[in-house]
Structure formats: structure tokens, C-alpha cells
mmCIF file of C-alpha atoms in Angstrom:
data_model
loop_
_atom_site.group_PDB
_atom_site.id
_atom_site.type_symbol
_atom_site.label_atom_id
_atom_site.label_comp_id
_atom_site.label_asym_id
_atom_site.label_seq_id
_atom_site.Cartn_x
_atom_site.Cartn_y
_atom_site.Cartn_z
ATOM 1 C CA GLY A 1 0.003 -0.109 0.337
ATOM 2 C CA ASN A 2 0.884 3.719 -0.180
ATOM 3 C CA SER A 3 3.015 5.283 2.894
ATOM 4 C CA VAL A 4 5.295 7.665 4.127
ATOM 5 C CA THR A 5 8.169 7.272 6.507
ATOM 6 C CA GLN A 6 9.723 10.637 7.960
ATOM 7 C CA MET A 7 12.509 11.198 10.513
ATOM 8 C CA GLU A 8 11.329 11.324 13.863
ATOM 9 C CA GLY A 9 12.148 14.597 15.928
ATOM 10 C CA PRO A 10 12.549 16.560 17.622
ATOM 11 C CA VAL A 11 15.286 18.040 15.558
ATOM 12 C CA THR A 12 16.929 20.458 17.551
ATOM 13 C CA LEU A 13 19.631 22.877 15.733
ATOM 14 C CA SER A 14 21.410 26.567 16.254
ATOM 15 C CA GLU A 15 20.617 29.186 14.236
ATOM 16 C CA GLU A 16 21.856 29.279 10.319
ATOM 17 C CA ALA A 17 22.795 25.434 10.873
ATOM 18 C CA PHE A 18 21.403 23.434 7.761
ATOM 19 C CA LEU A 19 18.365 21.683 7.749
ATOM 20 C CA THR A 20 17.490 17.923 6.274
ATOM 21 C CA ILE A 21 14.807 16.363 7.265
ATOM 22 C CA ASN A 22 13.988 12.800 5.775
ATOM 23 C CA CYS A 23 10.986 11.218 3.863
ATOM 24 C CA THR A 24 10.582 8.556 2.102
ATOM 25 C CA TYR A 25 7.836 6.735 0.298
ATOM 26 C CA THR A 26 6.072 3.684 -0.726
ATOM 27 C CA ALA A 27 3.774 4.270 -3.721
ATOM 28 C CA THR A 28 2.817 2.265 -6.977
ATOM 29 C CA GLY A 29 3.444 4.827 -10.256
ATOM 30 C CA TYR A 30 3.986 8.262 -9.580
ATOM 31 C CA PRO A 31 2.560 10.093 -6.450
ATOM 32 C CA SER A 32 2.422 13.363 -5.931
ATOM 33 C CA LEU A 33 4.859 14.087 -2.813
ATOM 34 C CA PHE A 34 4.347 17.314 -0.614
ATOM 35 C CA TRP A 35 5.779 19.164 2.508
ATOM 36 C CA TYR A 36 3.164 20.814 5.110
ATOM 37 C CA VAL A 37 4.548 22.934 7.946
ATOM 38 C CA GLN A 38 2.414 23.385 11.095
ATOM 39 C CA TYR A 39 3.482 26.673 13.070
ATOM 40 C CA PRO A 40 2.531 26.664 17.133
ATOM 41 C CA GLY A 41 -1.075 26.975 17.076
ATOM 42 C CA GLU A 42 -2.038 27.408 13.600
ATOM 43 C CA GLY A 43 -3.473 24.917 11.073
ATOM 44 C CA LEU A 44 -1.221 22.616 8.568
ATOM 45 C CA GLN A 45 -0.204 24.893 5.513
ATOM 46 C CA LEU A 46 1.125 23.663 2.260
ATOM 47 C CA LEU A 47 5.320 24.299 2.003
ATOM 48 C CA LEU A 48 6.150 22.984 -1.063
ATOM 49 C CA LYS A 49 5.299 20.126 -3.694
ATOM 50 C CA ALA A 50 6.455 18.162 -6.890
ATOM 51 C CA THR A 51 4.406 16.150 -8.975
ATOM 52 C CA LYS A 52 6.605 14.156 -10.670
ATOM 53 C CA ALA A 53 10.454 12.890 -10.860
ATOM 54 C CA ASP A 54 13.274 15.185 -10.862
ATOM 55 C CA ASP A 55 11.338 17.980 -9.994
ATOM 56 C CA LYS A 56 12.517 20.328 -7.147
ATOM 57 C CA GLY A 57 9.748 21.865 -5.142
ATOM 58 C CA SER A 58 10.786 25.472 -3.153
ATOM 59 C CA ASN A 59 9.617 28.170 -0.974
ATOM 60 C CA LYS A 60 11.139 29.951 1.614
ATOM 61 C CA GLY A 61 14.325 28.975 1.436
ATOM 62 C CA PHE A 62 13.221 25.371 1.419
ATOM 63 C CA GLU A 63 13.659 22.772 -0.919
ATOM 64 C CA ALA A 64 12.949 19.219 -1.807
ATOM 65 C CA THR A 65 13.615 16.747 -4.971
ATOM 66 C CA TYR A 66 11.417 14.082 -6.328
ATOM 67 C CA ARG A 67 13.750 11.201 -6.424
ATOM 68 C CA LYS A 68 11.886 7.993 -7.878
ATOM 69 C CA GLU A 69 15.292 5.803 -7.752
ATOM 70 C CA THR A 70 15.534 6.010 -3.932
ATOM 71 C CA THR A 71 11.747 7.285 -3.566
ATOM 72 C CA SER A 72 12.647 9.931 -1.257
ATOM 73 C CA PHE A 73 11.599 13.778 -0.839
ATOM 74 C CA HIS A 74 13.653 14.966 1.580
ATOM 75 C CA LEU A 75 13.161 18.570 3.258
ATOM 76 C CA GLU A 76 16.181 20.695 3.258
ATOM 77 C CA LYS A 77 17.275 24.283 4.178
ATOM 78 C CA GLY A 78 20.468 25.948 3.605
ATOM 79 C CA SER A 79 20.563 28.161 6.966
ATOM 80 C CA VAL A 80 17.669 27.914 9.365
ATOM 81 C CA GLN A 81 15.662 30.654 11.648
ATOM 82 C CA VAL A 82 14.164 30.815 14.732
ATOM 83 C CA SER A 83 11.061 31.603 13.088
ATOM 84 C CA ASP A 84 11.391 28.201 11.067
ATOM 85 C CA SER A 85 10.524 26.136 14.306
ATOM 86 C CA ALA A 86 7.278 24.279 13.658
ATOM 87 C CA VAL A 87 6.285 20.650 13.049
ATOM 88 C CA TYR A 88 7.005 19.407 9.357
ATOM 89 C CA PHE A 89 4.998 16.919 7.476
ATOM 90 C CA CYS A 90 5.737 15.272 4.489
ATOM 91 C CA ALA A 91 2.588 13.921 2.397
ATOM 92 C CA LEU A 92 1.690 12.127 -1.040
ATOM 93 C CA ARG A 93 -1.142 11.955 -3.092
ATOM 94 C CA PRO A 94 -1.559 8.402 -4.379
ATOM 95 C CA TYR A 95 -1.200 8.479 -8.469
ATOM 96 C CA GLY A 96 -4.904 8.434 -9.915
ATOM 97 C CA GLY A 97 -6.060 8.902 -6.716
ATOM 98 C CA ALA A 98 -8.806 11.602 -5.696
ATOM 99 C CA THR A 99 -7.448 15.233 -5.960
ATOM 100 C CA ASN A 100 -7.631 15.858 -1.733
ATOM 101 C CA LYS A 101 -6.790 12.259 -0.273
ATOM 102 C CA LEU A 102 -3.479 12.849 1.220
ATOM 103 C CA ILE A 103 -1.145 10.220 3.221
ATOM 104 C CA PHE A 104 1.002 12.031 5.525
ATOM 105 C CA GLY A 105 4.241 10.317 7.820
ATOM 106 C CA THR A 106 4.211 10.977 11.271
ATOM 107 C CA GLY A 107 5.470 14.910 11.371
ATOM 108 C CA THR A 108 8.769 15.926 12.222
ATOM 109 C CA LEU A 109 9.237 18.717 15.125
ATOM 110 C CA LEU A 110 12.159 21.279 14.454
ATOM 111 C CA ALA A 111 13.132 23.579 17.041
ATOM 112 C CA VAL A 112 15.562 26.024 16.188
ATOM 113 C CA GLN A 113 17.927 28.046 18.744
ATOM 114 C CA PRO A 114 18.836 31.159 18.702
ATOM 115 C CA GLY B 1 -5.067 33.852 2.831
ATOM 116 C CA ALA B 2 -8.184 31.669 3.216
ATOM 117 C CA VAL B 3 -8.420 30.335 6.953
ATOM 118 C CA VAL B 4 -10.212 27.357 8.773
ATOM 119 C CA SER B 5 -10.773 27.424 12.129
ATOM 120 C CA GLN B 6 -11.583 24.812 14.629
ATOM 121 C CA HIS B 7 -13.201 24.686 17.732
ATOM 122 C CA PRO B 8 -12.499 24.220 20.510
ATOM 123 C CA SER B 9 -8.508 23.694 20.691
ATOM 124 C CA TRP B 10 -8.831 21.453 23.619
ATOM 125 C CA VAL B 11 -11.415 19.430 25.278
ATOM 126 C CA ILE B 12 -11.931 17.161 28.029
ATOM 127 C CA CYS B 13 -14.499 14.526 28.514
ATOM 128 C CA LYS B 14 -16.053 12.043 30.686
ATOM 129 C CA SER B 15 -16.318 8.677 29.197
ATOM 130 C CA GLY B 16 -19.497 7.562 27.925
ATOM 131 C CA THR B 17 -20.563 11.656 26.856
ATOM 132 C CA SER B 18 -20.647 12.914 23.459
ATOM 133 C CA VAL B 19 -18.566 15.755 22.034
ATOM 134 C CA LYS B 20 -18.636 18.028 19.139
ATOM 135 C CA ILE B 21 -15.832 19.621 17.288
ATOM 136 C CA GLU B 22 -16.629 22.308 14.948
ATOM 137 C CA CYS B 23 -14.399 23.045 11.974
ATOM 138 C CA ARG B 24 -15.401 26.635 10.038
ATOM 139 C CA SER B 25 -13.853 28.092 7.076
ATOM 140 C CA LEU B 26 -13.801 32.081 7.682
ATOM 141 C CA ASP B 27 -13.292 33.270 4.206
ATOM 142 C CA PHE B 28 -14.601 30.798 1.711
ATOM 143 C CA GLN B 29 -17.005 28.406 1.069
ATOM 144 C CA ALA B 30 -16.141 25.064 1.519
ATOM 145 C CA THR B 31 -17.327 22.143 -0.706
ATOM 146 C CA THR B 32 -15.539 19.339 0.732
ATOM 147 C CA MET B 33 -14.295 19.017 4.391
ATOM 148 C CA PHE B 34 -11.760 16.101 5.655
ATOM 149 C CA TRP B 35 -11.322 14.981 9.375
ATOM 150 C CA TYR B 36 -8.011 13.616 10.066
ATOM 151 C CA ARG B 37 -7.198 12.270 13.646
ATOM 152 C CA GLN B 38 -3.650 11.796 14.791
ATOM 153 C CA PHE B 39 -2.588 9.313 17.790
ATOM 154 C CA PRO B 40 0.913 10.067 19.009
ATOM 155 C CA LYS B 41 3.842 9.614 17.093
ATOM 156 C CA GLN B 42 1.642 8.111 14.227
ATOM 157 C CA SER B 43 0.609 9.966 11.047
ATOM 158 C CA LEU B 44 -2.644 11.965 10.093
ATOM 159 C CA MET B 45 -5.134 9.258 9.306
ATOM 160 C CA LEU B 46 -8.192 10.326 7.038
ATOM 161 C CA MET B 47 -11.210 9.519 8.773
ATOM 162 C CA ALA B 48 -14.346 10.863 6.266
ATOM 163 C CA THR B 49 -14.605 13.133 3.676
ATOM 164 C CA SER B 50 -17.824 15.494 3.730
ATOM 165 C CA ASN B 51 -19.387 17.105 0.833
ATOM 166 C CA GLU B 52 -21.929 19.939 1.875
ATOM 167 C CA GLY B 53 -25.265 18.874 1.872
ATOM 168 C CA SER B 54 -24.640 15.008 1.810
ATOM 169 C CA LYS B 55 -23.428 12.065 3.679
ATOM 170 C CA ALA B 56 -20.001 11.768 4.792
ATOM 171 C CA THR B 57 -17.765 9.152 2.917
ATOM 172 C CA TYR B 58 -15.967 7.298 6.090
ATOM 173 C CA GLU B 59 -12.567 5.819 5.636
ATOM 174 C CA GLN B 60 -12.480 1.725 5.806
ATOM 175 C CA GLY B 61 -11.968 0.769 9.456
ATOM 176 C CA VAL B 62 -14.036 4.347 11.168
ATOM 177 C CA GLU B 63 -17.378 3.743 12.779
ATOM 178 C CA LYS B 64 -19.513 6.037 11.073
ATOM 179 C CA ASP B 65 -22.204 5.809 13.963
ATOM 180 C CA LYS B 66 -19.213 6.492 16.656
ATOM 181 C CA PHE B 67 -18.164 9.524 14.660
ATOM 182 C CA LEU B 68 -20.909 11.903 13.302
ATOM 183 C CA ILE B 69 -19.888 14.260 10.881
ATOM 184 C CA ASN B 70 -22.594 17.095 9.570
ATOM 185 C CA HIS B 71 -21.701 19.501 6.685
ATOM 186 C CA ALA B 72 -24.890 21.254 6.414
ATOM 187 C CA SER B 73 -23.627 24.480 5.225
ATOM 188 C CA LEU B 74 -20.814 25.823 3.111
ATOM 189 C CA THR B 75 -18.782 26.817 6.301
ATOM 190 C CA LEU B 76 -19.313 24.627 8.781
ATOM 191 C CA SER B 77 -18.582 20.822 9.383
ATOM 192 C CA THR B 78 -19.232 19.393 12.689
ATOM 193 C CA LEU B 79 -17.459 16.209 13.648
ATOM 194 C CA THR B 80 -19.402 14.461 17.352
ATOM 195 C CA VAL B 81 -17.427 11.819 18.926
ATOM 196 C CA THR B 82 -20.478 9.652 20.826
ATOM 197 C CA SER B 83 -20.296 7.479 23.894
ATOM 198 C CA ALA B 84 -16.366 8.667 23.777
ATOM 199 C CA HIS B 85 -13.768 6.357 25.163
ATOM 200 C CA PRO B 86 -10.594 7.119 26.411
ATOM 201 C CA GLU B 87 -9.216 5.113 23.288
ATOM 202 C CA ASP B 88 -10.655 8.158 21.317
ATOM 203 C CA SER B 89 -8.613 10.508 23.168
ATOM 204 C CA SER B 90 -6.568 12.073 19.907
ATOM 205 C CA PHE B 91 -5.738 15.008 17.962
ATOM 206 C CA TYR B 92 -8.217 15.883 14.967
ATOM 207 C CA ILE B 93 -7.537 18.023 12.233
ATOM 208 C CA CYS B 94 -9.867 19.479 9.651
ATOM 209 C CA SER B 95 -9.445 20.606 6.438
ATOM 210 C CA ALA B 96 -11.536 22.437 3.756
ATOM 211 C CA THR B 97 -11.150 22.911 -0.202
ATOM 212 C CA ARG B 98 -13.387 24.679 -2.898
ATOM 213 C CA GLY B 99 -13.421 21.625 -4.692
ATOM 214 C CA THR B 100 -11.520 19.280 -6.797
ATOM 215 C CA GLY B 101 -8.023 20.758 -7.619
ATOM 216 C CA ASN B 102 -8.327 23.566 -5.425
ATOM 217 C CA THR B 103 -5.765 24.704 -2.362
ATOM 218 C CA ILE B 104 -6.391 22.374 0.820
ATOM 219 C CA TYR B 105 -6.718 24.245 3.935
ATOM 220 C CA PHE B 106 -6.163 23.160 7.291
ATOM 221 C CA GLY B 107 -7.199 23.898 10.832
ATOM 222 C CA GLU B 108 -5.167 24.087 13.692
ATOM 223 C CA GLY B 109 -6.408 20.836 15.069
ATOM 224 C CA SER B 110 -8.321 19.751 18.543
ATOM 225 C CA TRP B 111 -6.957 18.033 21.455
ATOM 226 C CA LEU B 112 -9.374 15.379 22.769
ATOM 227 C CA THR B 113 -9.039 13.948 25.918
ATOM 228 C CA VAL B 114 -11.659 11.196 27.712
ATOM 229 C CA VAL B 115 -11.218 10.369 30.833
#
């Protein structure tokens, strides 16, 4: 079946450090891949997405590349800020599936210290 | 941007009682709303999809008589957990969209603790 596995948190970094949050998936065909972010007290927000192999999604300095060969969609940022502290969710939408059916990972808490 | 709001953010109820969680789209008409639940250290799991004016479609394994979902208007969906049990304690999140292909907006979630 379809599933998403992401690294357990919390991830604690100092400001300006490099961030990687790993995400791998299991799916048939070519799913669409997403990263959502949830800031404290707020709902999940779409951070970036990629809909086909080798696509790179980017937003707010964050990037993730759709790697079909490794079934991965790792989230990276070159220099994190305290304001990036949040929970990050990796998700997929199965190929051919209803537009709004998303399968989520467990979420990874990122804490950035000044 | 569009906002989806849930209420209450936190609720504690006694076993055997029912509790209602509201999900509102504040500045757009949501033809479709979704309800998820998340247990600690687990993924968000889709419980049901509701379209305004029609019965909700439940995912496999979700008891429709226990988790009552109502989507009576284009801005409000409610989830009622009936005869609550401690095992129902979880984090419940709703999301809403104008329709297929449109952006999905998530609420901030509601923590339910059944004692």
C-alpha cells in the first residue's frame, strides 16, 4: 500500500545551521509529493510540492527533490531561523487518486535555537 | 489567505458522553471538508470526507455511528464523537477546500482527552 516514513524528531538546531528532514515513501506509479508545515497554534500549510520525478519544489528557502530511484523527498534548508521552528509533515497523493486524499508521515518537530 | 478554524482547541470529556468539534472556513465556501485524527507518534489518518449537503464518506475502519459528521453549510462541518471512550483521545484536524483541484486549507487541530 501507500505510506510515508519520515525521520523522528525532535530535530534541534542552532540558527543558521543546515537542515535535512528525511522522507521516504512507498507507492505505486508516480504519486505527487508534498511538505506541509504547522507553526504553533496554527493549521497545516502547504510548504512545497513536486508532481513528477526529478521535480524540485521550493519555497521560503526550503527545497525538496522528488527522487524516484530512492523513493525519497527530503526537505532541506541551507540556513534555518528561529522562525522556522514548527512541525513538518511529508505527504503523498497516490497516482490517479482523488485530488484531496493525502497520506501523511508522522511529522517532525524542528526546534531552532538562537 | 483563506483560514480554517477549529473549535475547541482543547476539550476534556468523561467516558460515555458525546463531544462536538467544529470546523469553519472563515472566508471561503468549502464544498468539501475532511477530518483526520492523529495518535501520538503516528501519521495523520483520514477519517472521512464530507461534501456540503450530503452524507460523509468514511474511510475503512472508521465507525460512522461513533464519529458523526455533519456538513450542513458551506462554511461549517462538525465532528461528534459519541459515547466517548479513552481510546478516542487523539488529535483531530479538519481541512477544507473549494473543490477538486483547489488548495486545501487545514485547521489548527483539536485535542480530545476522554477521562
